[in-house]
Amino acid sequence: LEAAGCDIIVDDITYITEPFFRDGIVAQAVDSVAGQGVSYFSAAGNYGTSSYESVFDPSPSPAGIIGEAHNFAGSSGTDIYQNISVSEGNYTIVLQWDDGSGYAETTSDIDIYLTNDDGVTLFGFNRDNTGGMAVEVLPFTVTEDSAQTNILITRASGTGSVNLKYIVFRGILEQNEYANAQASTLVGQANAIGAMAIGAVLYSNTPEYGTNPPTIASFSSRGGTPVDGITRIKPDFTAPNGVNTSVDFGSFNIDGDAFPNFFGTSAAAPHAAAVAALLLEAKQKYYGSGLSPLEVRGILQNTAQDMGNPGFDFATGYGFIQPDSALSELANPKPVVTALVYDTTKVPGFEPLTVTIYGEYLADGTEVYFNGQP
């Protein structure tokens, strides 16, 4: 796409076998095109906080399973079973780890199972990963609602410190213990340094519809996944989702009009990319030059509406993008006053009075000068 002349690229794809803890080939491609002047946007993902991450803590495995089991309880005791609840439906859980040997040629063989409380295996994979990719995929189907089982993670071979993480890419799974309310699920190319990762805000949960500040969608993937031991500042921003579209994806029609609604960070990311397109168009038209990805990121960051605690956070990034404010960074039109309104029964200069100014191109940062003084 870069070779074809694209100066903005946006994707909404998650590859479940992209490395969590390293930059894979897709993330490297993103960084490559960003280095060539392409503004790259990526959907953060729709996995919320449905993840578990820890350093492997070895304990004895249950009977019949070779090697060591991970102790979920850590310093609080010994518990090799993480109890979970699962709803009816199809599931895809992906476990990855980093033992320092690299993603493509791991020296550890780590496996993931569903088990009963006594360690009897219900389902799992125990292929030998040694010399191959540090990933296990656990797909399964639940045929009745409100079932309970356990996650068991074992190490059949390998030694030393191992960072491990699983993400639930499909299915509604509740961790009944050892859960992290801020667990990260933003991984892959969306977590690349060169990418601008976009979280999702339901369009009706914004100031335009009475919610101020906007609120993040519960499913929007949270950032915080370390790459090469360094935590990336992701997501970058949020943008609207749940808007009308002419294409029926089988989603809920939340506003009851003639058009289906499109949900997810897949809908949010193109909004952000479109704002970037307007910025590039305006800069080229009025200044005769373009904007670098770093400049695009800076404008969107500096004009975003903060949503949570002041500044960056792993749920909302730097906040909700504001196209009008972003474009004003370039256009900066001179305000035009159309009316001054005050209490005409008072005498100016003798009595205190409040003056309300009406006009065009007035922004939050507009300053008013009176007799040369701000």
Coordinates of C-alpha atoms in Angstrom, one line a residue:
L1 CA 0.0 0.0 0.0
E2 CA 2.8 2.4 0.7
A3 CA 4.4 1.5 -2.6
A4 CA 1.0 2.3 -4.3
G5 CA 1.1 5.8 -2.9
C6 CA -1.0 5.5 0.2
D7 CA -0.2 8.1 2.9
I8 CA -2.8 6.8 5.3
I9 CA -3.4 3.1 6.1
V10 CA -6.0 1.7 8.5
D11 CA -6.6 -1.9 9.5
D12 CA -9.0 -3.8 11.8
I13 CA -7.4 -7.3 11.8
T14 CA -6.0 -9.3 14.7
Y15 CA -3.8 -12.2 13.9
I16 CA -3.9 -14.5 17.0
T17 CA -0.5 -15.9 16.3
E18 CA 1.3 -12.6 16.2
P19 CA 3.7 -12.5 19.1
F20 CA 2.4 -10.8 22.2
F21 CA 5.8 -10.0 23.7
R22 CA 7.8 -9.2 20.6
D23 CA 7.3 -7.2 17.3
G24 CA 6.3 -9.7 14.7
I25 CA 6.6 -9.3 10.9
V26 CA 3.3 -7.4 10.7
A27 CA 4.3 -4.9 13.5
Q28 CA 7.7 -4.5 11.8
A29 CA 5.9 -3.7 8.5
V30 CA 3.9 -1.1 10.3
D31 CA 7.0 0.5 11.7
S32 CA 8.6 0.4 8.3
V33 CA 5.9 2.3 6.5
A34 CA 5.5 4.7 9.4
G35 CA 9.2 5.5 8.9
Q36 CA 8.5 6.3 5.3
G37 CA 5.9 8.9 6.2
V38 CA 2.7 6.8 6.3
S39 CA 0.2 7.5 9.1
Y40 CA -0.8 4.0 10.2
F41 CA -4.0 3.4 12.2
S42 CA -5.0 0.1 13.7
A43 CA -8.1 -1.1 15.6
A44 CA -7.1 -1.7 19.2
G45 CA -9.2 -4.9 19.4
N46 CA -12.5 -5.9 21.0
Y47 CA -11.2 -8.1 23.9
G48 CA -11.6 -5.8 26.9
T49 CA -9.6 -7.1 29.8
S50 CA -10.2 -10.8 29.0
S51 CA -6.6 -11.9 29.7
Y52 CA -4.2 -13.3 32.2
E53 CA -0.5 -12.5 32.5
S54 CA 2.1 -13.7 34.9
V55 CA 5.6 -15.1 35.4
F56 CA 5.6 -18.9 35.4
D57 CA 5.6 -20.0 39.0
P58 CA 6.5 -23.8 39.1
S59 CA 4.5 -26.2 41.2
P60 CA 4.0 -30.0 40.9
S61 CA 1.7 -31.0 38.1
P62 CA -1.4 -33.2 38.6
A63 CA -1.1 -37.0 38.1
G64 CA -0.6 -38.0 34.5
I65 CA 0.8 -34.7 33.3
I66 CA 4.6 -34.4 32.7
G67 CA 6.5 -31.4 34.0
E68 CA 5.5 -28.5 36.2
A69 CA 2.2 -26.6 36.7
H70 CA 1.9 -22.8 37.0
N71 CA 0.9 -21.7 40.5
F72 CA -1.8 -19.0 40.0
A73 CA -1.8 -18.1 43.7
G74 CA 1.8 -16.9 43.7
S75 CA 3.1 -15.9 47.2
S76 CA -0.4 -16.4 48.7
G77 CA -0.2 -20.2 48.5
T78 CA -0.5 -22.9 46.0
D79 CA -3.3 -23.2 43.4
I80 CA -2.6 -24.6 40.0
Y81 CA -6.2 -24.3 38.9
Q82 CA -7.8 -20.9 37.8
N83 CA -11.6 -21.3 38.2
I84 CA -13.5 -19.8 35.3
S85 CA -17.2 -19.6 34.2
V86 CA -18.1 -19.9 30.5
S87 CA -21.3 -19.1 28.7
E88 CA -22.7 -21.2 25.9
G89 CA -20.8 -20.6 22.6
N90 CA -17.5 -21.0 20.8
Y91 CA -14.2 -20.1 22.4
T92 CA -10.6 -19.3 21.2
I93 CA -8.0 -18.9 24.0
V94 CA -4.4 -18.2 22.9
L95 CA -1.5 -18.7 25.2
Q96 CA 1.9 -17.3 24.5
W97 CA 5.1 -17.0 26.4
D98 CA 8.6 -15.5 26.3
D99 CA 11.5 -17.3 27.8
G100 CA 14.1 -15.0 26.3
S101 CA 14.9 -17.3 23.4
G102 CA 12.6 -15.5 20.9
Y103 CA 9.1 -16.2 19.7
A104 CA 9.9 -18.3 16.6
E105 CA 12.3 -20.8 18.3
T106 CA 11.3 -21.2 22.0
T107 CA 13.2 -23.4 24.3
S108 CA 10.2 -24.0 26.5
D109 CA 7.2 -26.4 25.9
I110 CA 4.2 -24.9 27.7
D111 CA 0.7 -26.2 27.4
I112 CA -2.8 -25.1 28.4
Y113 CA -5.8 -27.3 29.5
L114 CA -9.3 -27.2 30.8
T115 CA -9.6 -29.4 33.8
N116 CA -11.8 -30.6 36.6
D117 CA -11.0 -29.6 40.2
D118 CA -9.2 -32.9 40.7
G119 CA -6.9 -32.3 37.7
V120 CA -8.7 -34.6 35.3
T121 CA -8.2 -33.1 31.9
L122 CA -11.3 -32.2 30.0
F123 CA -9.6 -30.7 27.0
G124 CA -6.2 -29.4 26.0
F125 CA -3.2 -29.4 23.7
N126 CA 0.2 -30.7 24.6
R127 CA 2.2 -30.5 21.4
D128 CA 6.0 -30.0 21.7
N129 CA 6.8 -26.3 21.1
T130 CA 10.5 -26.7 21.6
G131 CA 12.3 -25.1 18.6
G132 CA 9.0 -23.7 17.2
M133 CA 6.6 -20.9 18.0
A134 CA 5.8 -20.0 21.6
V135 CA 2.0 -20.3 21.2
E136 CA -0.8 -22.7 22.0
V137 CA -4.3 -22.2 20.7
L138 CA -7.2 -23.6 22.7
P139 CA -10.5 -23.7 20.8
F140 CA -13.5 -25.3 22.3
T141 CA -17.3 -25.2 22.4
V142 CA -19.6 -24.9 25.4
T143 CA -23.0 -26.4 24.8
E144 CA -24.8 -25.2 27.9
D145 CA -24.9 -21.9 29.7
S146 CA -23.2 -21.1 33.1
A147 CA -20.7 -23.9 33.0
Q148 CA -17.6 -23.9 35.2
T149 CA -14.2 -25.3 34.7
N150 CA -10.5 -24.5 35.4
I151 CA -7.5 -23.3 33.4
L152 CA -4.3 -25.3 33.9
I153 CA -1.0 -24.2 32.5
T154 CA 2.0 -26.5 32.5
R155 CA 5.6 -26.5 31.4
A156 CA 6.6 -29.9 30.0
S157 CA 10.2 -28.8 29.3
G158 CA 12.4 -25.7 29.8
T159 CA 13.8 -23.8 32.7
G160 CA 14.3 -20.3 33.9
S161 CA 12.0 -17.3 34.1
V162 CA 9.1 -17.3 31.6
N163 CA 6.6 -14.6 31.0
L164 CA 3.2 -16.1 30.0
K165 CA -0.1 -14.6 28.9
Y166 CA -3.4 -15.8 27.5
I167 CA -6.0 -13.8 25.8
V168 CA -9.6 -14.8 25.1
F169 CA -10.1 -13.8 21.5
R170 CA -13.5 -15.4 21.2
G171 CA -16.2 -16.3 23.8
I172 CA -17.5 -14.8 27.1
L173 CA -15.2 -16.1 29.9
E174 CA -15.3 -14.9 33.5
Q175 CA -12.2 -15.4 35.6
N176 CA -13.6 -16.2 39.1
E177 CA -10.1 -15.8 40.7
Y178 CA -6.7 -14.3 39.9
A179 CA -8.3 -11.8 37.5
N180 CA -6.8 -8.4 36.7
A181 CA -9.3 -5.6 36.2
Q182 CA -6.7 -3.8 34.0
A183 CA -5.5 -6.8 32.1
S184 CA -4.1 -5.9 28.6
T185 CA -5.4 -7.4 25.4
L186 CA -4.0 -4.9 22.9
V187 CA -1.3 -6.9 21.0
G188 CA 0.2 -7.4 17.6
Q189 CA 0.6 -4.7 15.0
A190 CA -1.8 -2.4 17.0
N191 CA 0.9 -2.4 19.7
A192 CA 3.6 -1.4 17.3
I193 CA 5.4 1.9 18.0
G194 CA 4.6 3.2 14.5
A195 CA 0.9 2.4 14.8
M196 CA -1.9 4.7 16.2
A197 CA -4.1 2.2 18.0
I198 CA -7.8 3.3 18.3
G199 CA -10.2 2.3 21.1
A200 CA -14.0 2.5 20.8
V201 CA -16.6 4.9 22.2
L202 CA -20.3 4.3 21.5
Y203 CA -21.4 7.4 19.5
S204 CA -24.3 8.1 21.9
N205 CA -21.9 8.1 24.9
T206 CA -20.3 11.4 23.9
P207 CA -20.9 15.1 24.7
E208 CA -23.0 15.5 21.6
Y209 CA -25.5 13.1 23.1
G210 CA -25.2 14.2 26.7
T211 CA -22.4 12.1 28.1
N212 CA -19.4 14.3 29.1
P213 CA -16.7 13.1 29.3
P214 CA -17.2 10.2 26.8
T215 CA -17.0 6.7 28.2
I216 CA -15.0 3.8 26.8
A217 CA -16.7 0.7 25.5
S218 CA -16.3 -2.2 27.9
F219 CA -15.1 -4.4 25.0
S220 CA -12.4 -2.0 23.8
S221 CA -9.0 -3.6 24.3
R222 CA -6.8 -2.3 27.0
G223 CA -3.1 -1.5 26.5
G224 CA -0.2 -2.3 28.7
T225 CA 1.3 -5.4 27.0
P226 CA 5.2 -5.1 27.2
V227 CA 7.2 -5.7 24.1
D228 CA 10.9 -6.6 24.7
G229 CA 10.2 -5.8 28.3
I230 CA 9.0 -2.2 27.6
T231 CA 5.3 -1.3 28.0
R232 CA 4.0 0.5 25.0
I233 CA 1.8 3.6 25.3
K234 CA -1.4 2.2 23.8
P235 CA -4.1 2.8 22.8
D236 CA -3.3 6.2 21.4
F237 CA -6.9 7.6 21.1
T238 CA -10.5 6.6 20.9
A239 CA -13.1 7.3 18.3
P240 CA -16.9 6.6 17.8
N241 CA -18.4 3.3 17.0
G242 CA -22.0 2.0 16.7
V243 CA -22.8 4.4 13.9
N244 CA -25.1 3.9 10.9
T245 CA -23.8 2.0 7.8
S246 CA -25.4 0.8 4.6
V247 CA -24.0 -2.7 5.2
D248 CA -25.8 -5.2 7.4
F249 CA -23.3 -7.0 9.6
G250 CA -26.1 -8.6 11.6
S251 CA -25.5 -6.2 14.5
F252 CA -28.2 -4.6 16.8
N253 CA -30.0 -1.7 15.3
I254 CA -29.8 0.5 18.4
D255 CA -31.4 3.6 17.0
G256 CA -34.3 2.0 15.2
D257 CA -33.8 3.8 11.9
A258 CA -33.5 2.4 8.4
F259 CA -29.7 1.7 8.7
P260 CA -27.8 -1.1 10.5
N261 CA -25.2 -0.1 13.1
F262 CA -21.5 -1.0 13.0
F263 CA -19.8 -1.7 16.3
G264 CA -16.3 -2.4 17.5
T265 CA -12.9 -0.8 17.2
S266 CA -13.2 -1.8 13.6
A267 CA -15.6 1.0 13.2
A268 CA -13.6 3.4 15.4
A269 CA -10.3 3.1 13.6
P270 CA -11.6 4.4 10.2
H271 CA -13.0 7.5 11.9
A272 CA -9.6 8.4 13.2
A273 CA -8.0 7.6 9.8
A274 CA -10.6 9.9 8.1
V275 CA -9.7 12.7 10.5
A276 CA -6.1 12.3 9.5
A277 CA -7.0 12.5 5.9
L278 CA -8.7 15.8 6.5
L279 CA -5.7 17.1 8.3
L280 CA -3.4 16.1 5.4
E281 CA -5.7 17.6 2.9
A282 CA -5.9 20.9 4.8
K283 CA -2.2 21.1 5.3
Q284 CA -1.5 20.5 1.7
K285 CA -4.1 22.9 0.4
Y286 CA -3.3 25.8 2.6
Y287 CA 0.4 25.3 3.3
G288 CA 1.6 23.3 0.3
S289 CA 3.2 20.6 2.4
G290 CA 2.2 17.4 4.2
L291 CA 2.3 16.1 7.7
S292 CA 4.5 13.4 9.1
P293 CA 3.0 10.5 11.1
L294 CA 4.5 12.1 14.2
E295 CA 2.9 15.4 13.5
V296 CA -0.5 13.7 12.9
R297 CA -0.2 11.9 16.2
G298 CA 0.8 15.0 18.0
I299 CA -2.2 17.1 16.6
L300 CA -4.7 14.3 17.5
Q301 CA -3.1 13.8 20.9
N302 CA -3.0 17.5 21.8
T303 CA -6.7 18.1 20.7
A304 CA -8.2 14.9 22.1
Q305 CA -10.8 15.2 24.9
D306 CA -9.5 13.6 28.1
M307 CA -11.8 10.8 29.3
G308 CA -10.4 9.3 32.4
N309 CA -7.7 10.5 34.7
P310 CA -5.8 13.5 33.4
G311 CA -3.3 12.5 30.7
F312 CA -2.8 9.1 29.2
D313 CA -4.3 5.8 30.5
F314 CA -4.4 2.3 29.1
A315 CA -8.1 2.2 28.5
T316 CA -8.6 5.5 26.6
G317 CA -5.1 6.6 25.5
Y318 CA -5.0 10.3 25.3
G319 CA -8.8 10.6 24.9
F320 CA -11.6 11.0 22.3
I321 CA -10.5 12.5 19.0
Q322 CA -12.0 15.9 18.1
P323 CA -11.9 16.7 14.4
D324 CA -12.9 20.3 14.7
S325 CA -10.2 21.1 17.3
A326 CA -7.6 19.1 15.3
L327 CA -8.4 21.0 12.1
S328 CA -8.3 24.3 14.0
E329 CA -4.7 23.5 14.9
L330 CA -3.9 24.1 11.2
A331 CA -6.6 26.6 10.2
N332 CA -6.7 28.8 13.3
P333 CA -9.3 31.2 11.7
K334 CA -9.7 34.6 13.2
P335 CA -12.8 34.9 15.4
V336 CA -15.7 37.0 14.1
V337 CA -17.9 38.7 16.8
T338 CA -21.6 38.8 15.9
A339 CA -23.1 40.1 19.1
L340 CA -22.3 41.4 22.6
V341 CA -25.1 40.8 25.2
Y342 CA -25.2 42.4 28.6
D343 CA -27.7 43.9 31.1
T344 CA -28.5 47.2 29.4
T345 CA -30.0 48.6 32.6
K346 CA -26.5 48.9 34.0
V347 CA -24.1 51.7 33.2
P348 CA -20.8 50.4 31.7
G349 CA -17.8 51.8 33.6
F350 CA -19.8 52.5 36.7
E351 CA -21.3 49.1 37.6
P352 CA -19.9 45.6 37.3
L353 CA -21.6 43.6 34.5
T354 CA -21.1 40.4 32.6
V355 CA -20.8 40.5 28.8
T356 CA -21.5 37.4 26.7
I357 CA -19.8 37.3 23.3
Y358 CA -21.4 35.5 20.4
G359 CA -19.5 34.8 17.2
E360 CA -17.9 32.4 14.8
Y361 CA -14.6 30.4 15.2
L362 CA -14.6 30.8 19.0
A363 CA -12.8 27.9 20.7
D364 CA -11.8 26.9 24.2
G365 CA -8.5 28.7 23.8
T366 CA -9.9 31.9 22.4
E367 CA -8.6 35.0 24.3
V368 CA -10.5 38.3 24.5
Y369 CA -8.6 41.6 24.7
F370 CA -10.2 44.8 26.1
N371 CA -8.3 48.1 25.6
G372 CA -5.2 46.0 24.7
Q373 CA -5.4 43.9 27.8
P374 CA -6.3 40.1 27.9

